[in-house]
Amino acid sequence: KAGVTQTPRYLIKTRGQQVTLSCSPISGHRSVSWYQQTPGQGLQFLFEYFSETQRNKGNFPGRFSGRQFSNSRSEMNVSTLELGDSALYLCASSLAGSGGAGETQYFGPGTRLLVL
Amino acid sequence: AQSVTQLGSHVSVSEGALVLLRCNYSSSVPPYLFWYVQYPNQGLQLLLKYTSAATLVKGINGFEAEFKKSETSFHLTKPSAHMSDAAEYFCAVSGNNAGNMLTFGGGTRLMVKP
């Protein structure tokens, strides 16, 4: 099976712009989660989508949003970019049975976003 | 709220020496615990996970971890380090009605000296 894929792998934007990142989960996986990784804050949970619905959300401002399509692919959007949004954005997928707790999450390679 | 503490942001060992990476968790209910490894410019790869089936969990690449409820710990060990083990290691916890959201520790960068 193909793993989790994320596009693009690298992105450079300027402050104030918006950006959309894409994630394709492992075939058959219905849950997609997004995480932000920075040197200062480490790995932080953004949100999780299951069956096209946001099931869980981390403590990020409303500029960060996401969605999931019927084929389980997911996108996340960041509007009005700030310098502090520079990070590696990781997507993870899981089967999502039984509410998801304890399930293994499989991570993609990430999208590295640089905001200038 | 759940939390994870990894003692030591950097650990250096010689090739062939024991690897011990420490992880302590805080959770009000029996947790699910994970160790992930991240190589440069890559995503996270699961090493092993604890889901209450057995307290000693064996993972890939010769790693194992022991769940100790009394110490709220889930330390990662490997008897003999290889150069290829140099990477960053993350301990994570999920559960407690938060779906499969992972709460990560700050990470430990393992360096292996020849």
GROMACS .gro file of C-alpha atoms in nm:
model
  230
    1LYS     CA    1   0.000   0.000   0.000
    2ALA     CA    2   0.116   0.349  -0.069
    3GLY     CA    3   0.186   0.560   0.237
    4VAL     CA    4   0.049   0.899   0.330
    5THR     CA    5   0.137   1.157   0.068
    6GLN     CA    6   0.153   1.531   0.115
    7THR     CA    7   0.181   1.804  -0.145
    8PRO     CA    8   0.362   2.025  -0.192
    9ARG     CA    9   0.673   1.923   0.001
   10TYR     CA   10   0.812   2.274   0.022
   11LEU     CA   11   0.646   2.610   0.004
   12ILE     CA   12   0.755   2.970   0.039
   13LYS     CA   13   0.497   3.240   0.105
   14THR     CA   14   0.499   3.598   0.225
   15ARG     CA   15   0.320   3.744   0.524
   16GLY     CA   16  -0.049   3.807   0.466
   17GLN     CA   17  -0.088   3.543   0.197
   18GLN     CA   18  -0.290   3.226   0.237
   19VAL     CA   19  -0.181   2.869   0.172
   20THR     CA   20  -0.347   2.534   0.112
   21LEU     CA   21  -0.176   2.204   0.189
   22SER     CA   22  -0.298   1.868   0.071
   23CYS     CA   23  -0.287   1.521   0.224
   24SER     CA   24  -0.383   1.184   0.075
   25PRO     CA   25  -0.425   0.914   0.341
   26ILE     CA   26  -0.343   0.547   0.313
   27SER     CA   27  -0.610   0.369   0.114
   28GLY     CA   28  -0.895   0.263   0.344
   29HIS     CA   29  -0.805   0.506   0.621
   30ARG     CA   30  -1.088   0.736   0.714
   31SER     CA   31  -0.928   0.963   0.971
   32VAL     CA   32  -0.683   1.238   0.886
   33SER     CA   33  -0.506   1.448   1.148
   34TRP     CA   34  -0.282   1.747   1.105
   35TYR     CA   35   0.010   1.852   1.325
   36GLN     CA   36   0.241   2.150   1.326
   37GLN     CA   37   0.608   2.100   1.411
   38THR     CA   38   0.831   2.393   1.506
   39PRO     CA   39   1.164   2.408   1.691
   40GLY     CA   40   1.011   2.622   1.965
   41GLN     CA   41   0.674   2.456   2.024
   42GLY     CA   42   0.747   2.103   1.908
   43LEU     CA   43   0.469   1.888   1.769
   44GLN     CA   44   0.121   2.029   1.820
   45PHE     CA   45  -0.213   1.888   1.714
   46LEU     CA   46  -0.415   2.107   1.478
   47PHE     CA   47  -0.729   1.906   1.399
   48GLU     CA   48  -0.869   1.569   1.300
   49TYR     CA   49  -1.121   1.489   1.031
   50PHE     CA   50  -1.330   1.176   1.006
   51SER     CA   51  -1.604   1.116   0.750
   52GLU     CA   52  -1.576   1.474   0.625
   53THR     CA   53  -1.641   1.612   0.975
   54GLN     CA   54  -1.399   1.777   1.213
   55ARG     CA   55  -1.391   1.545   1.512
   56ASN     CA   56  -1.129   1.714   1.723
   57LYS     CA   57  -0.951   2.048   1.726
   58GLY     CA   58  -0.635   2.177   1.887
   59ASN     CA   59  -0.565   2.519   2.029
   60PHE     CA   60  -0.492   2.717   1.714
   61PRO     CA   61  -0.648   3.041   1.588
   62GLY     CA   62  -0.929   3.041   1.336
   63ARG     CA   63  -0.682   3.125   1.059
   64PHE     CA   64  -0.610   2.754   1.053
   65SER     CA   65  -0.885   2.550   0.895
   66GLY     CA   66  -0.928   2.223   0.718
   67ARG     CA   67  -1.166   1.998   0.538
   68GLN     CA   68  -1.198   1.640   0.426
   69PHE     CA   69  -1.344   1.511   0.105
   70SER     CA   70  -1.556   1.203   0.046
   71ASN     CA   71  -1.247   1.007  -0.065
   72SER     CA   72  -1.084   1.092   0.273
   73ARG     CA   73  -0.829   1.327   0.119
   74SER     CA   74  -0.782   1.634   0.332
   75GLU     CA   75  -0.667   1.989   0.291
   76MET     CA   76  -0.565   2.245   0.546
   77ASN     CA   77  -0.567   2.617   0.487
   78VAL     CA   78  -0.387   2.893   0.667
   79SER     CA   79  -0.506   3.243   0.594
   80THR     CA   80  -0.325   3.572   0.659
   81LEU     CA   81   0.010   3.404   0.710
   82GLU     CA   82   0.238   3.520   0.990
   83LEU     CA   83   0.612   3.465   1.026
   84GLY     CA   84   0.540   3.229   1.315
   85ASP     CA   85   0.347   2.996   1.086
   86SER     CA   86   0.676   2.878   0.938
   87ALA     CA   87   0.683   2.511   1.028
   88LEU     CA   88   0.670   2.154   0.910
   89TYR     CA   89   0.308   2.053   0.871
   90LEU     CA   90   0.252   1.681   0.914
   91CYS     CA   91  -0.051   1.485   0.812
   92ALA     CA   92  -0.133   1.147   0.965
   93SER     CA   93  -0.397   0.892   0.875
   94SER     CA   94  -0.556   0.606   1.066
   95LEU     CA   95  -0.837   0.358   1.020
   96ALA     CA   96  -1.050   0.539   1.281
   97GLY     CA   97  -1.256   0.261   1.429
   98SER     CA   98  -1.391   0.288   1.786
   99GLY     CA   99  -1.348   0.663   1.803
  100GLY     CA  100  -0.986   0.637   1.711
  101ALA     CA  101  -0.825   0.620   2.056
  102GLY     CA  102  -0.517   0.404   2.057
  103GLU     CA  103  -0.505   0.364   1.683
  104THR     CA  104  -0.174   0.386   1.510
  105GLN     CA  105  -0.136   0.702   1.309
  106TYR     CA  106   0.078   0.686   0.998
  107PHE     CA  107   0.255   1.006   0.911
  108GLY     CA  108   0.338   1.160   0.577
  109PRO     CA  109   0.671   1.330   0.501
  110GLY     CA  110   0.531   1.674   0.573
  111THR     CA  111   0.508   2.006   0.397
  112ARG     CA  112   0.774   2.256   0.498
  113LEU     CA  113   0.629   2.607   0.490
  114LEU     CA  114   0.850   2.913   0.506
  115VAL     CA  115   0.681   3.249   0.556
  116LEU     CA  116   0.890   3.554   0.465
  117ALA     CA  117  -0.527   1.711   3.027
  118GLN     CA  118  -0.265   1.470   2.909
  119SER     CA  119   0.103   1.558   2.896
  120VAL     CA  120   0.433   1.391   2.814
  121THR     CA  121   0.778   1.478   2.943
  122GLN     CA  122   1.093   1.352   2.778
  123LEU     CA  123   1.397   1.395   3.000
  124GLY     CA  124   1.701   1.501   2.801
  125SER     CA  125   1.661   1.685   2.474
  126HIS     CA  126   1.993   1.538   2.358
  127VAL     CA  127   2.140   1.198   2.437
  128SER     CA  128   2.478   1.079   2.312
  129VAL     CA  129   2.592   0.716   2.321
  130SER     CA  130   2.874   0.519   2.167
  131GLU     CA  131   2.804   0.263   1.899
  132GLY     CA  132   2.726  -0.067   2.069
  133ALA     CA  133   2.620   0.095   2.397
  134LEU     CA  134   2.280   0.077   2.561
  135VAL     CA  135   2.025   0.332   2.447
  136LEU     CA  136   1.785   0.464   2.712
  137LEU     CA  137   1.541   0.742   2.626
  138ARG     CA  138   1.313   0.854   2.906
  139CYS     CA  139   0.943   0.933   2.885
  140ASN     CA  140   0.699   1.016   3.165
  141TYR     CA  141   0.332   1.078   3.105
  142SER     CA  142   0.043   1.233   3.283
  143SER     CA  143  -0.304   1.097   3.222
  144SER     CA  144  -0.614   1.054   3.435
  145VAL     CA  145  -0.710   0.733   3.259
  146PRO     CA  146  -0.505   0.438   3.131
  147PRO     CA  147  -0.332   0.585   2.830
  148TYR     CA  148  -0.221   0.465   2.493
  149LEU     CA  149   0.150   0.534   2.458
  150PHE     CA  150   0.364   0.554   2.148
  151TRP     CA  151   0.723   0.603   2.046
  152TYR     CA  152   0.793   0.756   1.706
  153VAL     CA  153   1.125   0.822   1.532
  154GLN     CA  154   1.197   1.105   1.291
  155TYR     CA  155   1.492   1.104   1.056
  156PRO     CA  156   1.607   1.434   0.898
  157ASN     CA  157   1.361   1.580   0.649
  158GLN     CA  158   1.115   1.297   0.701
  159GLY     CA  159   0.787   1.237   0.879
  160LEU     CA  160   0.737   1.025   1.189
  161GLN     CA  161   0.771   0.649   1.187
  162LEU     CA  162   0.609   0.436   1.456
  163LEU     CA  163   0.858   0.234   1.663
  164LEU     CA  164   0.611   0.077   1.904
  165LYS     CA  165   0.293   0.136   2.099
  166TYR     CA  166   0.139   0.032   2.430
  167THR     CA  167  -0.230  -0.047   2.441
  168SER     CA  168  -0.252  -0.239   2.773
  169ALA     CA  169  -0.201  -0.586   2.627
  170ALA     CA  170   0.148  -0.630   2.776
  171THR     CA  171   0.369  -0.399   2.981
  172LEU     CA  172   0.684  -0.484   2.783
  173VAL     CA  173   0.640  -0.381   2.424
  174LYS     CA  174   0.875  -0.481   2.147
  175GLY     CA  175   0.907  -0.262   1.843
  176ILE     CA  176   1.099  -0.237   1.521
  177ASN     CA  177   1.477  -0.210   1.482
  178GLY     CA  178   1.544  -0.381   1.817
  179PHE     CA  179   1.374  -0.118   2.033
  180GLU     CA  180   1.148  -0.198   2.326
  181ALA     CA  181   0.970  -0.005   2.598
  182GLU     CA  182   0.826  -0.095   2.936
  183PHE     CA  183   0.507   0.056   3.072
  184LYS     CA  184   0.535   0.121   3.446
  185LYS     CA  185   0.209   0.255   3.585
  186SER     CA  186   0.350   0.320   3.933
  187GLU     CA  187   0.620   0.543   3.784
  188THR     CA  188   0.401   0.680   3.501
  189SER     CA  189   0.689   0.599   3.269
  190PHE     CA  190   0.736   0.445   2.926
  191HIS     CA  191   1.112   0.451   2.867
  192LEU     CA  192   1.255   0.335   2.534
  193THR     CA  193   1.559   0.108   2.527
  194LYS     CA  194   1.782  -0.071   2.281
  195PRO     CA  195   2.064  -0.299   2.397
  196SER     CA  196   2.318  -0.195   2.135
  197ALA     CA  197   2.317   0.132   1.944
  198HIS     CA  198   2.388   0.148   1.572
  199MET     CA  199   2.497   0.453   1.379
  200SER     CA  200   2.170   0.432   1.187
  201ASP     CA  201   1.977   0.494   1.513
  202ALA     CA  202   2.083   0.859   1.513
  203ALA     CA  203   1.754   1.049   1.485
  204GLU     CA  204   1.497   1.233   1.693
  205TYR     CA  205   1.264   1.027   1.907
  206PHE     CA  206   0.922   1.132   2.026
  207CYS     CA  207   0.706   0.983   2.299
  208ALA     CA  208   0.332   1.045   2.264
  209VAL     CA  209   0.010   0.971   2.447
  210SER     CA  210  -0.350   0.946   2.332
  211GLY     CA  211  -0.680   0.856   2.486
  212ASN     CA  212  -0.884   1.023   2.760
  213ASN     CA  213  -1.180   1.102   2.535
  214ALA     CA  214  -0.964   1.296   2.292
  215GLY     CA  215  -1.010   1.055   2.006
  216ASN     CA  216  -0.681   0.965   1.851
  217MET     CA  217  -0.522   1.304   1.910
  218LEU     CA  218  -0.158   1.256   1.999
  219THR     CA  219   0.009   1.468   2.263
  220PHE     CA  220   0.383   1.462   2.207
  221GLY     CA  221   0.680   1.512   2.431
  222GLY     CA  222   0.947   1.759   2.332
  223GLY     CA  223   1.161   1.497   2.163
  224THR     CA  224   1.508   1.356   2.229
  225ARG     CA  225   1.780   1.379   1.970
  226LEU     CA  226   1.994   1.066   1.983
  227MET     CA  227   2.353   1.094   1.866
  228VAL     CA  228   2.562   0.780   1.815
  229LYS     CA  229   2.941   0.813   1.829
  230PRO     CA  230   3.161   0.568   1.637
   0.00000   0.00000   0.00000
